[in-house]
Structure formats: structure tokens, C-alpha cells
PDB file of C-alpha atoms in Angstrom:
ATOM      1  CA  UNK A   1     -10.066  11.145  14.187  1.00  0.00           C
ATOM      2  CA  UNK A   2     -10.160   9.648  17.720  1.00  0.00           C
ATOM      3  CA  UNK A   3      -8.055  12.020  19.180  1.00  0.00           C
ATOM      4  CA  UNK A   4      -9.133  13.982  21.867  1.00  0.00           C
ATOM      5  CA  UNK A   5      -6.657  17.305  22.545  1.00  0.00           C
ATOM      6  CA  UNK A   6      -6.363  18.386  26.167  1.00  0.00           C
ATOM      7  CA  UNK A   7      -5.248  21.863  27.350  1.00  0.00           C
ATOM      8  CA  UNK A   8      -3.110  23.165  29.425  1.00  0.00           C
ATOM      9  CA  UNK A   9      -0.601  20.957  30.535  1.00  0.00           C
ATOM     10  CA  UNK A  10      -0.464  22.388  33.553  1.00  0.00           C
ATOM     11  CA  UNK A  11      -2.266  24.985  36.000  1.00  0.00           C
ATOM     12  CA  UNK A  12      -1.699  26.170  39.007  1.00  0.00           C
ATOM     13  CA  UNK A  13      -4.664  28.436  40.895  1.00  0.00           C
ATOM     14  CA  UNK A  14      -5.129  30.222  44.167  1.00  0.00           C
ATOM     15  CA  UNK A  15      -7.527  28.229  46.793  1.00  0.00           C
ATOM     16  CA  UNK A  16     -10.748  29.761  45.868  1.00  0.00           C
ATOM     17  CA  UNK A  17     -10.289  30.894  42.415  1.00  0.00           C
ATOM     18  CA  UNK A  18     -11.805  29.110  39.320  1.00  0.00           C
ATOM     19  CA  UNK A  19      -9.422  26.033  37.609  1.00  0.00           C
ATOM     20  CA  UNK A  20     -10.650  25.402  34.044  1.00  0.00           C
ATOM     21  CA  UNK A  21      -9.554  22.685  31.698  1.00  0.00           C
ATOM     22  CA  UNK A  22     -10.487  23.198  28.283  1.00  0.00           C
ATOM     23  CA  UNK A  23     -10.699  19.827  25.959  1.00  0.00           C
ATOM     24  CA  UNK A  24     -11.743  19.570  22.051  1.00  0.00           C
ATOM     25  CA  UNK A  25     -12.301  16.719  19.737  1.00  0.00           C
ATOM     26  CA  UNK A  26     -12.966  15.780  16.304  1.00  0.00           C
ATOM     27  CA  UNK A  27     -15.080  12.490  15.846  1.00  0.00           C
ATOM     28  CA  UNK A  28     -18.754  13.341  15.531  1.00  0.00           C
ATOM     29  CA  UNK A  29     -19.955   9.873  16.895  1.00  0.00           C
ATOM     30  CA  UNK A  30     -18.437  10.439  20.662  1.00  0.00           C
ATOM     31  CA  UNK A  31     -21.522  10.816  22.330  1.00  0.00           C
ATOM     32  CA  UNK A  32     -20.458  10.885  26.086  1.00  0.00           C
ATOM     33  CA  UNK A  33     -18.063  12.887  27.643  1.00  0.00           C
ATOM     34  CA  UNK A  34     -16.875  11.809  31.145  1.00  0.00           C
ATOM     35  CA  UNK A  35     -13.885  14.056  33.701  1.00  0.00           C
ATOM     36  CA  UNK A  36     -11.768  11.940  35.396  1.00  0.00           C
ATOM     37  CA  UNK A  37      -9.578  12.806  38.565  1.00  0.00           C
ATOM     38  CA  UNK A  38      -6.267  10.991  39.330  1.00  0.00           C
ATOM     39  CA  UNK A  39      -4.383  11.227  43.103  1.00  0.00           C
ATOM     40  CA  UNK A  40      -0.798  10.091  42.559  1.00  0.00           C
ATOM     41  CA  UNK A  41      -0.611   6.352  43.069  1.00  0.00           C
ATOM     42  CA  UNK A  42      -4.361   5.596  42.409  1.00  0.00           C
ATOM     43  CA  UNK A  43      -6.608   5.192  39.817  1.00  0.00           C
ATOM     44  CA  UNK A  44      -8.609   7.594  37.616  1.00  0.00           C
ATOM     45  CA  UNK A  45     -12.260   8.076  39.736  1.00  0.00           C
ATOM     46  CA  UNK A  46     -15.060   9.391  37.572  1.00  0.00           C
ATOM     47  CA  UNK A  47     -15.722  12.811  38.350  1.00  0.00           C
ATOM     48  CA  UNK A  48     -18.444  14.282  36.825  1.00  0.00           C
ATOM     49  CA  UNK A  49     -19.780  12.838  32.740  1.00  0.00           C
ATOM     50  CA  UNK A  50     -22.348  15.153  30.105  1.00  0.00           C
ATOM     51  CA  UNK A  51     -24.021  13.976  27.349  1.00  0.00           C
ATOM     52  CA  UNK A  52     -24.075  16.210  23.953  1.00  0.00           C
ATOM     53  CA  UNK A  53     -27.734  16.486  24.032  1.00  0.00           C
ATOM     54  CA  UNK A  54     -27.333  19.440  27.085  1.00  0.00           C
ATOM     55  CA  UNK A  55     -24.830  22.215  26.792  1.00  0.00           C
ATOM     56  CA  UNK A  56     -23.944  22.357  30.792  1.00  0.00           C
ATOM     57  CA  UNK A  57     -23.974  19.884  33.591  1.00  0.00           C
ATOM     58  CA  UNK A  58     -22.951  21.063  37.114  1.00  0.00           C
ATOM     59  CA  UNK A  59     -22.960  18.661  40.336  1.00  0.00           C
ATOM     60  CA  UNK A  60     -21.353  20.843  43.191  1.00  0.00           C
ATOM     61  CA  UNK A  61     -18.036  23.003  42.113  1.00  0.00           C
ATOM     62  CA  UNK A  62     -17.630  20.980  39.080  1.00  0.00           C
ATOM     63  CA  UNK A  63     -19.198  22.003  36.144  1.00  0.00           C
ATOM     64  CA  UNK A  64     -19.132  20.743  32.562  1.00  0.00           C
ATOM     65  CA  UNK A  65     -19.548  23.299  29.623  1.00  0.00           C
ATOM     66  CA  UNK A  66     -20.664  21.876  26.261  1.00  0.00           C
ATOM     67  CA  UNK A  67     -20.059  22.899  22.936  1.00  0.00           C
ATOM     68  CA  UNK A  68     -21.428  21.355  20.143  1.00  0.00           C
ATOM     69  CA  UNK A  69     -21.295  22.789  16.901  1.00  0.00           C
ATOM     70  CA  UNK A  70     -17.157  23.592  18.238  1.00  0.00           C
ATOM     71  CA  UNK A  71     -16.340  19.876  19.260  1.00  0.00           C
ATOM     72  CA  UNK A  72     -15.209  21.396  22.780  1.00  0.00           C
ATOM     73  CA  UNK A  73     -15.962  20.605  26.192  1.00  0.00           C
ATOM     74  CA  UNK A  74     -14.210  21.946  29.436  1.00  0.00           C
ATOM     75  CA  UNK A  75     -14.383  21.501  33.055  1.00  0.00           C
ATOM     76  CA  UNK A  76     -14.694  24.551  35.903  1.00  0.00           C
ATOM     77  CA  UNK A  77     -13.502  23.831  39.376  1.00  0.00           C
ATOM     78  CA  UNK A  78     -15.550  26.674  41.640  1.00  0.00           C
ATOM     79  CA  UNK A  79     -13.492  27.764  44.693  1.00  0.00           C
ATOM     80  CA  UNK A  80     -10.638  25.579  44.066  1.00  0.00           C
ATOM     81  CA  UNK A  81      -9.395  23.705  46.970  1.00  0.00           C
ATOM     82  CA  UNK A  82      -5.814  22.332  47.835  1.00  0.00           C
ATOM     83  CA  UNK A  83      -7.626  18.830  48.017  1.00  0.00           C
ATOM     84  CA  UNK A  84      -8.241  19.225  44.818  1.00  0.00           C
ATOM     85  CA  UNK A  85      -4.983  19.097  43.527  1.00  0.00           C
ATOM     86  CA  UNK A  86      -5.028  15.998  40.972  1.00  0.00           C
ATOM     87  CA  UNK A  87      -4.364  15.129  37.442  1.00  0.00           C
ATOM     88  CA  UNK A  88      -7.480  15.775  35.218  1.00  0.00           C
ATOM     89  CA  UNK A  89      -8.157  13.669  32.134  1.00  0.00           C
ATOM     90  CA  UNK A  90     -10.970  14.315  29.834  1.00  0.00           C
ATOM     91  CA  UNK A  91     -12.349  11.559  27.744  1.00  0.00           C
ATOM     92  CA  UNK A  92     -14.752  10.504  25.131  1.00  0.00           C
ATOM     93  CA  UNK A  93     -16.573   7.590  24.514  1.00  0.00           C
ATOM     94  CA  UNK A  94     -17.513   6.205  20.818  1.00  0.00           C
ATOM     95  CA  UNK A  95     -17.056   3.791  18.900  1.00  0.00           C
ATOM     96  CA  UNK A  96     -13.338   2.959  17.777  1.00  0.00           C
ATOM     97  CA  UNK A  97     -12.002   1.408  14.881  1.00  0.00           C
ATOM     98  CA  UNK A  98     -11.895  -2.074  16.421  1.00  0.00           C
ATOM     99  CA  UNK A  99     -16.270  -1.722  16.502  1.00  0.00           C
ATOM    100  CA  UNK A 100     -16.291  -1.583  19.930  1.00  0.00           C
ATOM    101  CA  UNK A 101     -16.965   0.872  22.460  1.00  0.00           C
ATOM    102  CA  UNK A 102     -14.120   2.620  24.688  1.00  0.00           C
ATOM    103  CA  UNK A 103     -12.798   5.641  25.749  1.00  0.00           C
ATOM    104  CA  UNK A 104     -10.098   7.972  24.653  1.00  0.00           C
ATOM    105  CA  UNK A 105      -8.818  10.135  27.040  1.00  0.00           C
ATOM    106  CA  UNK A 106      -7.287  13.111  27.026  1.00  0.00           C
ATOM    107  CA  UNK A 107      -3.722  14.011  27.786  1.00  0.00           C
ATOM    108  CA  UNK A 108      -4.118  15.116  31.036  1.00  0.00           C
ATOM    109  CA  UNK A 109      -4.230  18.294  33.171  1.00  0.00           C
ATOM    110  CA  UNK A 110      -1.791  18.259  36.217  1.00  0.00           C
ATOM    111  CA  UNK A 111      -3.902  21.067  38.559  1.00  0.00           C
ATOM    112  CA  UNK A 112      -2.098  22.277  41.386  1.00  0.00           C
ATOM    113  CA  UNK A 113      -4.333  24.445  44.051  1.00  0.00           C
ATOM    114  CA  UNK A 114      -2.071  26.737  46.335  1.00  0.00           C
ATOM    115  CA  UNK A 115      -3.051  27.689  49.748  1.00  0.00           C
TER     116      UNK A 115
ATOM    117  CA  UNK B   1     -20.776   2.105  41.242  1.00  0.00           C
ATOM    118  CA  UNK B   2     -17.934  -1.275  41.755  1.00  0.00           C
ATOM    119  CA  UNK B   3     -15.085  -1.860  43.399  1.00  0.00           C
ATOM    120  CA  UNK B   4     -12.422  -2.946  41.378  1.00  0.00           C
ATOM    121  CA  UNK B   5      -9.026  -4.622  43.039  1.00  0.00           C
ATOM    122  CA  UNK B   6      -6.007  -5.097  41.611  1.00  0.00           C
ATOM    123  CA  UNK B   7      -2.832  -7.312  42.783  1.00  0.00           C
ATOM    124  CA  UNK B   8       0.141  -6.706  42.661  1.00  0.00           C
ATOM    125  CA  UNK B   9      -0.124  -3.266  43.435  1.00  0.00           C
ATOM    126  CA  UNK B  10       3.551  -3.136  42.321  1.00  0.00           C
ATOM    127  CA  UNK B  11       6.613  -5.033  41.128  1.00  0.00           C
ATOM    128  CA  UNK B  12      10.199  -5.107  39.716  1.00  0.00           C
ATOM    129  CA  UNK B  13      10.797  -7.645  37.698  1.00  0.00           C
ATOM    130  CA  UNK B  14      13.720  -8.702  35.478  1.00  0.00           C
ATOM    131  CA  UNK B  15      13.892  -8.208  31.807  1.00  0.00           C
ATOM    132  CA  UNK B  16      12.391 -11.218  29.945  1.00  0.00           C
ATOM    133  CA  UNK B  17      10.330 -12.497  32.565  1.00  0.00           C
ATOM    134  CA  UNK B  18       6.469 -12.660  32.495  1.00  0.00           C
ATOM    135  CA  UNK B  19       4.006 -10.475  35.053  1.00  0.00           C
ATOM    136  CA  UNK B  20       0.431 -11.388  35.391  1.00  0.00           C
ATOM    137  CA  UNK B  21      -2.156  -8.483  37.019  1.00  0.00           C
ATOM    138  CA  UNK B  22      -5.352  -9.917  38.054  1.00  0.00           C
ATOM    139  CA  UNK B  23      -8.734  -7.822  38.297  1.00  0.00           C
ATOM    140  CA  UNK B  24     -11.318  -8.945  40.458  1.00  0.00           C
ATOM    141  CA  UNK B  25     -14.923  -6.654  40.557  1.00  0.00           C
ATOM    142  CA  UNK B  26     -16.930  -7.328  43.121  1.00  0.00           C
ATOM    143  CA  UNK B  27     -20.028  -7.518  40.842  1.00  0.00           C
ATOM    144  CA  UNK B  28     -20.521  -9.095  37.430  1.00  0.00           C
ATOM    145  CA  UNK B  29     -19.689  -7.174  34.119  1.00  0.00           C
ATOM    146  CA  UNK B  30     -19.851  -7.883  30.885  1.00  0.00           C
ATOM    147  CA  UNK B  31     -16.922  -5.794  29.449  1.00  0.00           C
ATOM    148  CA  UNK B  32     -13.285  -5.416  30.886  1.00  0.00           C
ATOM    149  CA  UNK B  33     -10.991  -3.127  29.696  1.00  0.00           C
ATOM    150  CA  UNK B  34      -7.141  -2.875  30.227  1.00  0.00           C
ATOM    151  CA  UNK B  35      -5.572   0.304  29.856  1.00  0.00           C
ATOM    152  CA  UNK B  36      -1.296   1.490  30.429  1.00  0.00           C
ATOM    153  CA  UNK B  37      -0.261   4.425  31.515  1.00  0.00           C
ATOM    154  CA  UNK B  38       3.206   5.520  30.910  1.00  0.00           C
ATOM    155  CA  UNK B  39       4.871   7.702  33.844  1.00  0.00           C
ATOM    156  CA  UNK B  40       3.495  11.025  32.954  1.00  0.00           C
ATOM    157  CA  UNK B  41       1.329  10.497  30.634  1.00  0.00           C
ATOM    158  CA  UNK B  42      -2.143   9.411  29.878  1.00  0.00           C
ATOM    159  CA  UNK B  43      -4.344   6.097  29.546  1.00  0.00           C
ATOM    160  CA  UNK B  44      -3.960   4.246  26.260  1.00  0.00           C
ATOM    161  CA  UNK B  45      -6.127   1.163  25.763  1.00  0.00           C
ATOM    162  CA  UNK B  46      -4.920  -2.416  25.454  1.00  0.00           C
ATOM    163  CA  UNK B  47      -7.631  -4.482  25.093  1.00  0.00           C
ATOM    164  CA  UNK B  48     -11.169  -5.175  25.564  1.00  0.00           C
ATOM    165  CA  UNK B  49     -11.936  -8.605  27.730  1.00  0.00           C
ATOM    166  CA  UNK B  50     -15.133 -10.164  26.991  1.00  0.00           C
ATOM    167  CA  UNK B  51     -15.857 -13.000  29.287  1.00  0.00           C
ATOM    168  CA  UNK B  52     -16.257 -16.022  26.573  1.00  0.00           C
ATOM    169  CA  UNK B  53     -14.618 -14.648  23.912  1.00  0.00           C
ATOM    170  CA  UNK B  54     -10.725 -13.915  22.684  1.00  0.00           C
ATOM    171  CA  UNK B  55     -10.080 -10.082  23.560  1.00  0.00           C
ATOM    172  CA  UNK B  56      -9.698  -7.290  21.020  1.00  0.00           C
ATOM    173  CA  UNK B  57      -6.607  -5.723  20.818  1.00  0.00           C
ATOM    174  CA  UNK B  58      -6.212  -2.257  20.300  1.00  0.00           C
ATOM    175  CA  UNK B  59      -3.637  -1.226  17.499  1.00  0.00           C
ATOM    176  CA  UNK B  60       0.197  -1.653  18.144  1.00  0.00           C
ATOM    177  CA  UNK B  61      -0.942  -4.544  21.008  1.00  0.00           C
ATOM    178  CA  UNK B  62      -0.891  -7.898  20.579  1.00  0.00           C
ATOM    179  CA  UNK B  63      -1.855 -11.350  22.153  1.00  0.00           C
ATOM    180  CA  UNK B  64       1.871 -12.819  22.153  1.00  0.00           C
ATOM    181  CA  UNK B  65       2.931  -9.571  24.245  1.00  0.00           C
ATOM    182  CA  UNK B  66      -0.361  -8.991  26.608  1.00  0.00           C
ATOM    183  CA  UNK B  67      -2.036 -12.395  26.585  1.00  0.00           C
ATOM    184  CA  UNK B  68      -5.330 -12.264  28.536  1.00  0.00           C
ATOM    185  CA  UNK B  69      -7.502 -14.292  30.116  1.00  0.00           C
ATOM    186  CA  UNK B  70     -11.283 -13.671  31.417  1.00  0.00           C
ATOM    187  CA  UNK B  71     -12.619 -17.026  32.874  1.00  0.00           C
ATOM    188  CA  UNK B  72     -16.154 -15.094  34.353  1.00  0.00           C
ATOM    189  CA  UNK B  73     -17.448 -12.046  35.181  1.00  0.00           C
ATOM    190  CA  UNK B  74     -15.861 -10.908  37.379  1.00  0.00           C
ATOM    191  CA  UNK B  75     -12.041 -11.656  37.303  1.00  0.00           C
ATOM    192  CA  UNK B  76      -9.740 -11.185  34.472  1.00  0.00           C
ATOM    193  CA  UNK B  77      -5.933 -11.637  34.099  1.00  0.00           C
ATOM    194  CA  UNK B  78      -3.123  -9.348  31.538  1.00  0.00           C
ATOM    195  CA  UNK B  79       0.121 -10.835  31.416  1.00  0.00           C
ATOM    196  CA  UNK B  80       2.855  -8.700  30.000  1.00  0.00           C
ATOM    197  CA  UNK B  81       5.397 -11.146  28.897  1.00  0.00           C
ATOM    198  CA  UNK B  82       9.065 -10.865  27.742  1.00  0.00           C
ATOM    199  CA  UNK B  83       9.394  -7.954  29.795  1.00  0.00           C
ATOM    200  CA  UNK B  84      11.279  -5.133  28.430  1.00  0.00           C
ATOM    201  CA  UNK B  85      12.339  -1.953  30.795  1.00  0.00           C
ATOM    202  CA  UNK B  86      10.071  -0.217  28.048  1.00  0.00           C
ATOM    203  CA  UNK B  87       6.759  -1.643  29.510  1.00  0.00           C
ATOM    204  CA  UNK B  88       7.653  -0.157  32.625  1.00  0.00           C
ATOM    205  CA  UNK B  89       3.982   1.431  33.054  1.00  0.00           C
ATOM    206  CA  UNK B  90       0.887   1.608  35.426  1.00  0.00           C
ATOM    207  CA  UNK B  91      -1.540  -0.961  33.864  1.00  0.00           C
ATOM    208  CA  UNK B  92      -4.994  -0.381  34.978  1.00  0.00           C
ATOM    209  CA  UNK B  93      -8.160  -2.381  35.119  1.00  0.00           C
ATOM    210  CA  UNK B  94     -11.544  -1.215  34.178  1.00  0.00           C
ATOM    211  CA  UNK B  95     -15.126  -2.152  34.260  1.00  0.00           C
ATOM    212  CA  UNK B  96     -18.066  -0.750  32.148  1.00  0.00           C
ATOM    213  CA  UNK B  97     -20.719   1.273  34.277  1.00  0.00           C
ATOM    214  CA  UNK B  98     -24.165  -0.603  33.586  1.00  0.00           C
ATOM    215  CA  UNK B  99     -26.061   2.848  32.537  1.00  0.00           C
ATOM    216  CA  UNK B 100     -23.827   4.685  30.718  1.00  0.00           C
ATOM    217  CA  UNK B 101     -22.226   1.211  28.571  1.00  0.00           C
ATOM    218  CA  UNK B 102     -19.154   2.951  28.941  1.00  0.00           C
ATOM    219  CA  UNK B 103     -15.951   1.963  31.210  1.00  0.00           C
ATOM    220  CA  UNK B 104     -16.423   4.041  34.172  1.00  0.00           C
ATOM    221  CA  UNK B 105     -14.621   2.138  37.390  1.00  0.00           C
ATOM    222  CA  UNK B 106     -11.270   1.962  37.457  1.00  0.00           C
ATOM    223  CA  UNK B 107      -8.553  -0.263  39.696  1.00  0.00           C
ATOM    224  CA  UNK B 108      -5.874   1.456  41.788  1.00  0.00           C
ATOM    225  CA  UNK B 109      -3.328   0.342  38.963  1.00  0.00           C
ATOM    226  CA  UNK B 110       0.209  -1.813  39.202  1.00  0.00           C
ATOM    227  CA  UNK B 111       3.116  -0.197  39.372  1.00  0.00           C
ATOM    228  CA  UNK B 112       5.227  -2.483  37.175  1.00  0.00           C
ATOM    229  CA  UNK B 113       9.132  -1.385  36.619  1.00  0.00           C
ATOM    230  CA  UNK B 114      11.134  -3.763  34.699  1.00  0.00           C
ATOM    231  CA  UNK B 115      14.948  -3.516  35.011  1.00  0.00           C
TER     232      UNK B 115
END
């Protein structure tokens, strides 16, 4: 129940075109969904977060989509760059089974942007 | 946002030898969180560090494996003893972001291979 499926794998996208990341879940109390990007060697750096209470949240070329009623959320990349080129997790934050708050994160989205 | 570092940034150690990561933020938080990621693969959490309290261990983690400490606010340690090549892993630290009560800041990670 605190899984959090993440899909594809894998992408690879023309600079300019549109990279999307689809990611669904099934526990009903996760009540904030954050994107996180990850350069090779560093850490994940929070990217862009929604709440379930709005259905889309956009800051720049990142965009959230939010479905509700499906348990799905997904990322767009507008005019995909080679800088962004990254690993992509998704995540959701709720309360786990120990009764504390974390997040569980996605498997991860390895996006590769050709020039 | 805070700025998280992390030290080592990586080692190779022996098998059956201890490694201890330290975390220092460069602002007070209340929650710590220590997470491993596996070449490849995504974040799983070990533990929550609550400065003043014993941590809570996630399932299939325990104290005698990851002991940690968390003297204050802003510094905590993970030790990953009796070091298998199996915990060969990037451990991260994070810290909660105030607003959103949910772990937002990560460290850059260490690189830990055990041989």
C-alpha cells in the first residue's frame, strides 16, 4: 500500500520535444507529491512538489499533472534540454507504518535529452 | 531551502569494518532522515533521526547494523557496521523542509564500496 509505481524506465527525447514521466499510487493518505532530479554523483534536488487539492502545478517547463480519483500523477518537461538529462524520481509523502512521516519514492526515470 | 554536507563523500572499506557518514545542515531541523540507494536503483529509507530520541527504523533495518546518533540539530551520524560488499550503496542524508513537514533537502550522498 505504500508503493509508489514509476514509468518508464527509461526515455530518451529530442532537445525540444516534450519528456513525460507518468507515476501512480495506491495509499489514499499521501497528500504531497514532490519530483525529484538526480545528476550522477549528487544528490536528489527537489524539483517541482503539488498538493492533491489542485489538479496542475507548472513553474517554468516543468509541469505537474494531477489525478485524483486515478491515484496518478506525472511530470512534463517542455522543450527538453540536453541539461536536462537526469534521473527523475517521483515520490509521495504520508504517513508510513512506523507513524511517522516520510517519503516513498518512485523507481526512477533515467531521461536522456539528445541534441 | 538548507545546505546539507556530507563527509566522506566516498570510501572503500574492508569487509567487517565499521563506516560512519556524518550530516551537518547548516540550520536547525527537527527531523533527519537517512536514506540508501543501491547502484541503479532508487531511495529506500533507513531511519528517521530525531534529535533526543532513539531513531525509528524502517522495516528490514536495524540499530545493531545502522546505529545512529543525533547529538543536536543540526548534525547527525549513520554508521554501517560489519560491512558486507552487499551494503555497497550511496547513503544519503536528508532534512525536512519547514513548510511542507516533509524531507525535502538532500546531501550529495557517500559513495561507500565495501570489498
Amino acid at each position: 500500500q505504500q508503493q509508489v509505481k514509476q514509468s518508464p524506465q527509461s526515455l530518451i527525447v529530442q532537445k525540444g520535444g516534450i519528456s513525460i514521466i507518468n507515476c501512480a499510487y495506491e495509499n489514499t493518505a499521501f497528500d504531497y507529491f514532490p519530483w525529484y532530479q538526480q545528476f550522477p554523483g549528487k544528490g536528489p534536488a527537489l524539483l517541482i512538489a503539488i498538493r492533491p487539492d489542485v489538479s496542475e502545478k507548472k513553474e517554468g517547463r516543468f509541469t505537474i499533472s494531477f489525478n485524483k480519483s486515478a491515484k496518478q500523477f506525472s511530470l512534463h518537461i517542455m522543450d527538453s534540454q540536453p541539461g536536462d538529462s537526469a534521473t527523475y524520481f517521483c515520490a509521495a509523502s504520508g504517513v508510513k507504518d512506523t507513524g511517522r512521516r516520510a517519503l516513498t519514492f518512485g523507481s526512477g526515470t533515467r531521461l536522456q535529452v539528445q541534441p | 531551502s538548507a545546505v546539507i554536507s556530507q563527509k566522506p563523500s566516498r570510501d572503500i572499506c574492508q569487509r567487517g569494518t565499521s563506516l560512519t557518514i556524518q550530516c551537518q545542515v547548516d540550520s536547525q531541523v527537527t527531523m533527519m532522515f537517512w536514506y540508501r540507494q543501491q547502484p541503479g536503483q532508487s531511495l529506500t529509507l533507513i531511519a528517521t533521526a530525531n534529535q533526543g530520541s532513539e531513531a525509528t527504523y524502517e522495516s528490514g533495518f536495524v540499530i545493531d547494523k545502522f546505529p545512529i546518533s543525533r547529538p543536536n540539530l543540526t548534525f547527525s551520524t549513520l554508521t554501517v557496521s560489519n560491512m558486507s560488499p552487499e551494503d555497497s550503496s550511496i547513503y544519503l542524508c536528508s532534512v525536512e523542509d519547514k513548510y511542507s513537514a516533509t524531507e525535502a533537502f538532500f546531501g550529495q550522498g557517500t559513495r561507500l564500496t565495501v570489498v
